[in-house]
Backbone as JSON, one array per atom type, in Angstrom:
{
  "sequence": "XXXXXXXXXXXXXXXXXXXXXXXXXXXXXXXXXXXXXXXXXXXXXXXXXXXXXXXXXXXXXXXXXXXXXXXXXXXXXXXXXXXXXXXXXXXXXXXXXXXXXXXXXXXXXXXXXXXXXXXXXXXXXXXXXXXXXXXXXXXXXXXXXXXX",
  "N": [[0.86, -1.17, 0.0], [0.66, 2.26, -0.71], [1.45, 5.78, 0.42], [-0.23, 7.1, -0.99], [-2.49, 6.11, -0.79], [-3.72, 5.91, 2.05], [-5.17, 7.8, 3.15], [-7.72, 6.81, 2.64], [-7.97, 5.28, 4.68], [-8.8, 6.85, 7.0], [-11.16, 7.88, 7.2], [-12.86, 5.44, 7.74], [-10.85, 4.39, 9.95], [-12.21, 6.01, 11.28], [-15.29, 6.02, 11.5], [-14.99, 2.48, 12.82], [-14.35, 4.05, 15.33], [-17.12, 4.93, 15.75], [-18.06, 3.14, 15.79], [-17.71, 1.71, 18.07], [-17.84, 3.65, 20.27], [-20.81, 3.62, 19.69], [-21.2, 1.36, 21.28], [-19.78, 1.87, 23.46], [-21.75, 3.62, 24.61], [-24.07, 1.59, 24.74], [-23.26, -0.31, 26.64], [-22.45, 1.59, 28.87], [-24.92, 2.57, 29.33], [-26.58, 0.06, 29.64], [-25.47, -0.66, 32.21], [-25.73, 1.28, 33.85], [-28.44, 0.77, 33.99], [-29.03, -1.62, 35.3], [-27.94, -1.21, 37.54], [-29.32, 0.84, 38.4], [-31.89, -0.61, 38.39], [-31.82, -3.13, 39.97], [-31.65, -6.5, 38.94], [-33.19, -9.79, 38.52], [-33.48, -13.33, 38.88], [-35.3, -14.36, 36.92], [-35.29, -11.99, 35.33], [-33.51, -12.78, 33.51], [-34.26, -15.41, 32.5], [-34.85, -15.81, 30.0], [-34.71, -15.01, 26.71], [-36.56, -13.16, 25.77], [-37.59, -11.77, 28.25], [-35.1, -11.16, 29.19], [-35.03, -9.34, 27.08], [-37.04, -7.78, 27.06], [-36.57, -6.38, 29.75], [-34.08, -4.74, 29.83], [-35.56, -3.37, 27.86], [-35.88, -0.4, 27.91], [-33.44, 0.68, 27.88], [-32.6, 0.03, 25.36], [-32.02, 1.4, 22.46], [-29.42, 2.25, 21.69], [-28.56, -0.71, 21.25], [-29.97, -1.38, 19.43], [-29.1, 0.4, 17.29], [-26.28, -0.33, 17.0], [-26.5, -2.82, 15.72], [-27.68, -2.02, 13.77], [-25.38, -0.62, 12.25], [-24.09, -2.55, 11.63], [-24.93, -3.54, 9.41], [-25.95, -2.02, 6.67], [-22.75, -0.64, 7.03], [-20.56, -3.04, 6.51], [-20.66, -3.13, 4.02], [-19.34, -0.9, 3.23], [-16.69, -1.64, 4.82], [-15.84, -3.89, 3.4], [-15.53, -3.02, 1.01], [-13.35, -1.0, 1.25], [-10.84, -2.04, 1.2], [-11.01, -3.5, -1.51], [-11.35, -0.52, -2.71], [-8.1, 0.03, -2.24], [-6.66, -2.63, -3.47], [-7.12, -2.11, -5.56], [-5.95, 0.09, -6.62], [-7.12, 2.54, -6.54], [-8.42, 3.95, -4.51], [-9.2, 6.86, -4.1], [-8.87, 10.26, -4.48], [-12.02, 11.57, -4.85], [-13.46, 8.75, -3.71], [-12.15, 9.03, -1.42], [-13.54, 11.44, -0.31], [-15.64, 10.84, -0.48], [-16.31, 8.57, 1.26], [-15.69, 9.99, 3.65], [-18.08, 11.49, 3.81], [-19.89, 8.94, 3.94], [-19.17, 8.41, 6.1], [-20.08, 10.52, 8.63], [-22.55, 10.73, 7.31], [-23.62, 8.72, 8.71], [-22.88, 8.6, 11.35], [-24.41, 11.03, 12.28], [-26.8, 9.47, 11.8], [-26.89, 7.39, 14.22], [-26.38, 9.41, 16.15], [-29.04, 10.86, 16.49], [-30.94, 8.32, 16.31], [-30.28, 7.32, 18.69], [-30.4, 9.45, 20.79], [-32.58, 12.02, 20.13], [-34.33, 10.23, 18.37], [-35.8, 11.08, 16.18], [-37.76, 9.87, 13.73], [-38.0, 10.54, 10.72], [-36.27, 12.2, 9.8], [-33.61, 10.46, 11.14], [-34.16, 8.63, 9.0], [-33.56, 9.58, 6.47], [-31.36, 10.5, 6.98], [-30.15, 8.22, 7.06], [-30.8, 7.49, 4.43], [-29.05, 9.18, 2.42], [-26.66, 8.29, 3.43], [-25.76, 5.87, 2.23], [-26.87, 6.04, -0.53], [-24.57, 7.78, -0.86], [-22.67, 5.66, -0.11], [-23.65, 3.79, -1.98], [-23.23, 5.11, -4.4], [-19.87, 4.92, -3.82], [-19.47, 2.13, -4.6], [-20.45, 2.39, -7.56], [-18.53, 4.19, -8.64], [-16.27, 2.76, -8.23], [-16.97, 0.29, -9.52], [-17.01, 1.45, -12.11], [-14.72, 2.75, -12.76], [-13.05, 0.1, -12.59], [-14.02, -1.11, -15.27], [-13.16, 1.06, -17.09], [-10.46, 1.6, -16.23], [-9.14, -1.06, -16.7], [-7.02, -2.45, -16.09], [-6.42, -1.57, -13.62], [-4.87, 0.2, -12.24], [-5.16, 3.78, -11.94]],
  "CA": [[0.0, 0.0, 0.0], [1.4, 3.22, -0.71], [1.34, 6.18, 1.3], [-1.13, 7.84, -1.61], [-3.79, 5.49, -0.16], [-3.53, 6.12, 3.33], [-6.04, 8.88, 3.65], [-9.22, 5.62, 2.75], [-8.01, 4.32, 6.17], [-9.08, 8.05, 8.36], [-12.73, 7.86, 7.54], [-12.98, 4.09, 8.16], [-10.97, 4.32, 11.62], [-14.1, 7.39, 11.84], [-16.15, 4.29, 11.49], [-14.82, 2.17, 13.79], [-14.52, 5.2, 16.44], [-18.4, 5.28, 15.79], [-18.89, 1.72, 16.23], [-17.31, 1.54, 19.76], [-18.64, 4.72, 20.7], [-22.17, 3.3, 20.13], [-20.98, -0.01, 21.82], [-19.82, 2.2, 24.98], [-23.0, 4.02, 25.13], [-24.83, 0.83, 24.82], [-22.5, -1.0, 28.03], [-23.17, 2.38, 30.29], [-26.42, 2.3, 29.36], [-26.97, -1.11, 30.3], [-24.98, -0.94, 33.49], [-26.63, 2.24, 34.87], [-29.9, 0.17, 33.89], [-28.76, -3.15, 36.19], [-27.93, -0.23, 38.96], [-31.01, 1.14, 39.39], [-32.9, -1.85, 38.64], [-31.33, -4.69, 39.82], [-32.23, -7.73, 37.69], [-33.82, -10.46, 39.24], [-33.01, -14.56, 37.8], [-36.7, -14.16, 35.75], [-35.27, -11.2, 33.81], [-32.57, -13.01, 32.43], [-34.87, -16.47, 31.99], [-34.46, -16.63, 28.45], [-34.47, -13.89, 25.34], [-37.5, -12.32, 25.56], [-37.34, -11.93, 29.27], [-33.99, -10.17, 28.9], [-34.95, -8.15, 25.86], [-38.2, -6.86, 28.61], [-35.66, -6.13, 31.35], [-33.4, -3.91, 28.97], [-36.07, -2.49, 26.56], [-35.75, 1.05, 28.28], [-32.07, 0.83, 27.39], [-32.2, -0.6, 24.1], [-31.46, 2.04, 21.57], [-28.15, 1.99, 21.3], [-28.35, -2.14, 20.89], [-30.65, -1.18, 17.62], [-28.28, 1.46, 16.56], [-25.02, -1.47, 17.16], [-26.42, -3.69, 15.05], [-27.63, -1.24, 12.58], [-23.91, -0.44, 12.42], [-23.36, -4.04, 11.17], [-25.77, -4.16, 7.93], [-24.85, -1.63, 5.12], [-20.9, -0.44, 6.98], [-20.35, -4.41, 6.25], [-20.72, -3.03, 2.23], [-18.31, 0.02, 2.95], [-15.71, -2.32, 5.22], [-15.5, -4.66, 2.13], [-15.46, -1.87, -0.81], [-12.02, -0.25, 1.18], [-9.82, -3.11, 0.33], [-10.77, -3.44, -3.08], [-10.43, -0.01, -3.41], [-6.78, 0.4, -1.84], [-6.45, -3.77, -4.06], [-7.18, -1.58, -7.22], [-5.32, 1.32, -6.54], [-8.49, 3.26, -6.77], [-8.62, 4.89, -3.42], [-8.36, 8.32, -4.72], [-9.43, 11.48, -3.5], [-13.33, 11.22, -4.59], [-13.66, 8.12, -3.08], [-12.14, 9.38, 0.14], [-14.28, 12.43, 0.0], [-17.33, 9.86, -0.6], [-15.92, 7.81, 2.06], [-16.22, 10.85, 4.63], [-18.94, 11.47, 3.92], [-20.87, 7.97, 4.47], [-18.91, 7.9, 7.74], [-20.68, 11.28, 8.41], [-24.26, 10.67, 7.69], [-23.61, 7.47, 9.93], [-22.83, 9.17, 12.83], [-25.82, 11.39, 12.27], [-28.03, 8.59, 12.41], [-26.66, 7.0, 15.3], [-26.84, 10.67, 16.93], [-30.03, 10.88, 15.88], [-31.26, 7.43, 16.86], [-29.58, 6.8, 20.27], [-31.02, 10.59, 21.04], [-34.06, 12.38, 20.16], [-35.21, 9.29, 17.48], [-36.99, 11.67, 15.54], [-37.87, 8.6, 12.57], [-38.05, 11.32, 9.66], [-34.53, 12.86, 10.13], [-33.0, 9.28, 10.95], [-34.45, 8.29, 7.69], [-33.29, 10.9, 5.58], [-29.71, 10.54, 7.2], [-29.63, 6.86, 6.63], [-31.06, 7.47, 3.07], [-27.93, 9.58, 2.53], [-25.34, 7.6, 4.11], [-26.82, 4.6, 1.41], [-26.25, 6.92, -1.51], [-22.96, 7.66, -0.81], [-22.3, 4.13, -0.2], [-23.91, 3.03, -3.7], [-22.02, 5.97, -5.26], [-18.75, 4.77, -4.32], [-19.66, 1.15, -5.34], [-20.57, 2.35, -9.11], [-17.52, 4.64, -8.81], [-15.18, 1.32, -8.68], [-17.27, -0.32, -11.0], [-17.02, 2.19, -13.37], [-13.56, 2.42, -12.51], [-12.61, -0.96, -13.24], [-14.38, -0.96, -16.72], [-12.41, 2.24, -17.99], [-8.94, 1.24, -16.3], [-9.2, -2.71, -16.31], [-5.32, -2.84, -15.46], [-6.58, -1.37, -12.43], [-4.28, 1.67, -11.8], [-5.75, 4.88, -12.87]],
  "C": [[0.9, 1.23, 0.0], [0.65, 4.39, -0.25], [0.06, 7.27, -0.17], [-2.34, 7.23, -1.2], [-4.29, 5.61, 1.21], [-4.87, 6.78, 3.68], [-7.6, 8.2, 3.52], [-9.15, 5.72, 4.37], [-8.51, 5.44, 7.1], [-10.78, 7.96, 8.29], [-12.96, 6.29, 8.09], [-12.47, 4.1, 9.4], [-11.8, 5.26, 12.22], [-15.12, 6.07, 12.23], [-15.95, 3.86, 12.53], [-15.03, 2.77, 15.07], [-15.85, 4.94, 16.8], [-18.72, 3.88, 16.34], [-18.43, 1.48, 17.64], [-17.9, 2.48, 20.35], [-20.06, 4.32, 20.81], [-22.0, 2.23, 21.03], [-20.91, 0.82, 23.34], [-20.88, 2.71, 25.09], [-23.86, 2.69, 25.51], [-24.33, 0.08, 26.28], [-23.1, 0.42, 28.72], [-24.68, 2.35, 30.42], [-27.07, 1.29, 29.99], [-26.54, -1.38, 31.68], [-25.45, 0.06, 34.27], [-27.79, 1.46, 34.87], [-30.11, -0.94, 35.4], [-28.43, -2.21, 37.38], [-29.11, 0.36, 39.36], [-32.31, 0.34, 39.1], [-32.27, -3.25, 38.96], [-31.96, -5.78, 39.51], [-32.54, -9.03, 38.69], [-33.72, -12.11, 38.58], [-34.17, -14.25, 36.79], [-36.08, -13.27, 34.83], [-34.43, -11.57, 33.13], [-33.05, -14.75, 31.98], [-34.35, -17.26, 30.71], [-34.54, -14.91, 27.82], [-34.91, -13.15, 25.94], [-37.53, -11.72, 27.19], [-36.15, -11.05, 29.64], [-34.24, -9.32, 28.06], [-36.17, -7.13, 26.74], [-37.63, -6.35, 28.78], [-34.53, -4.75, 30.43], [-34.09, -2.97, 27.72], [-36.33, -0.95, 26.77], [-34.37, 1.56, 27.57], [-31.74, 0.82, 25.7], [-31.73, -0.43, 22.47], [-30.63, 1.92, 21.17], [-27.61, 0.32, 20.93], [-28.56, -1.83, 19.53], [-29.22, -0.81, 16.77], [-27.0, 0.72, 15.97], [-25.27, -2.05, 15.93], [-26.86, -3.23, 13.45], [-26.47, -1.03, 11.72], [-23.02, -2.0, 11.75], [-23.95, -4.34, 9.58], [-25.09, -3.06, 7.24], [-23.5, -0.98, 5.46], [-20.63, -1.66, 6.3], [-20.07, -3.68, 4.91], [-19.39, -1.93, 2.34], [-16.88, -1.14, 3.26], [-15.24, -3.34, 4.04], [-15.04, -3.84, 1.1], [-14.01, -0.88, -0.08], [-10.75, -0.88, 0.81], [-9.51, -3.26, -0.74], [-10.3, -2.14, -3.73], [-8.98, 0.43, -3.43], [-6.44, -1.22, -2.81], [-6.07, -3.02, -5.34], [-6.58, -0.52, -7.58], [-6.77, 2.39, -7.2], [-9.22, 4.18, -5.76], [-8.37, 6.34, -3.35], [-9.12, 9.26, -4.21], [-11.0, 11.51, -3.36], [-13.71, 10.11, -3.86], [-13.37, 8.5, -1.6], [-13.16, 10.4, 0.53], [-15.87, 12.06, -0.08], [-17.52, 9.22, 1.36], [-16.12, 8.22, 3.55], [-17.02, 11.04, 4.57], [-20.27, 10.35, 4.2], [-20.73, 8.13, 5.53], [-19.73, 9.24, 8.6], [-21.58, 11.67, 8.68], [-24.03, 9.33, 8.62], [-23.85, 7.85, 11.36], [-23.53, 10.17, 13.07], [-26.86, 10.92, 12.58], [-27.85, 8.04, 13.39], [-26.86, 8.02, 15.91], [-28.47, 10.49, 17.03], [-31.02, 9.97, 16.72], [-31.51, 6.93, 17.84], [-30.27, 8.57, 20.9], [-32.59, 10.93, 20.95], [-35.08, 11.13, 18.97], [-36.25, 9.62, 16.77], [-36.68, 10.38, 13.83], [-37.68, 9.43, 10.79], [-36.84, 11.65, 9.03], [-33.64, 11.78, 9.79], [-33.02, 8.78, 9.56], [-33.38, 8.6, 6.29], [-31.63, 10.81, 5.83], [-29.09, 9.15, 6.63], [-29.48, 6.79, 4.94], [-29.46, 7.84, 2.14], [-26.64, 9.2, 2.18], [-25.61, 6.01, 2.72], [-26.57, 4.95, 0.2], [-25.03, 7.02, -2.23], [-22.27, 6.45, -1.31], [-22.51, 3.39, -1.52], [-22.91, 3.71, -4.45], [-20.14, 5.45, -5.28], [-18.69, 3.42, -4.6], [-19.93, 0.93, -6.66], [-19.2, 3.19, -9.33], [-16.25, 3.31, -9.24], [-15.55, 0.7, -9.41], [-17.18, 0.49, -12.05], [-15.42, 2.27, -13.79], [-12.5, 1.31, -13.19], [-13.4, -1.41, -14.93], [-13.54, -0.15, -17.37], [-10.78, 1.7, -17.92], [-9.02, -0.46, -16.17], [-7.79, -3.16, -15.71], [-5.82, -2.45, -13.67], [-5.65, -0.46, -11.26], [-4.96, 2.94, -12.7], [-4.16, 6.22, -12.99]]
}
């Protein structure tokens, strides 16, 4: 990898940042929860029973696993494009920007959960994300050697 690629990897460790960041909200969250309610064997029974006992908390779980369905498409599409030498400035400036509206909707979400807004941010962040997936396909059609 050469140091012209480098600058993919700052929005993506943005990413990451975001994904632990919701992860610690989601642990304090849950551990102030078990402090002022202490849990009782029934609330941890089975699933549903636990998903009860925590459904005050549970935003930031959503938000986690949200965090796992379309990043999964970015975390794959930075390889190929630092593979293809294709990690080039639009893509990074795509790239910030998914990471971006992400952490908008997680704001968003884990906060006031206005559903309209969230929407609209996710919609966005989705965009982006397609955009720099036809960008490399387009990419690899024009340069097929796969340096531009």
């Amino acid at each position: 990898m050469t140091p012209s690629h480098w600058p993919i990897l700052w929005p993506t460790l943005a990413m990451v940042a975001l994904m632990f960041g919701v992860w610690f909200a989601l642990m304090r969250g849950r551990l102030h929860h078990i402090a002022d309610h202490p849990p009782s064997r029934h609330d941890f029974a089975s699933g549903e029973a636990v998903a009860r006992y925590f459904q005050p908390v549970e935003r930031p779980a959503q938000n986690l696993a949200n965090l796992f369905e379309m990043p999964v498409l970015y975390f794959a599409l930075v390889p190929l494009l630092i593979a293809t030498h294709q990690a080039n400035d639009i893509q990074t400036a795509l790239a910030w920007g998914f990471v971006q509206f992400r952490a908008l909707h997680s704001v968003v979400h884990i906060g006031p959960n206005t559903v309209r807004t969230r929407f609209r941010l996710y919609l966005a962040a989705c965009i982006i994300l397609a955009a720099m997936w036809i960008g490399l396909a387009i990419d690899l059609v024009v340069h097929p050697g796969g340096t531009i």
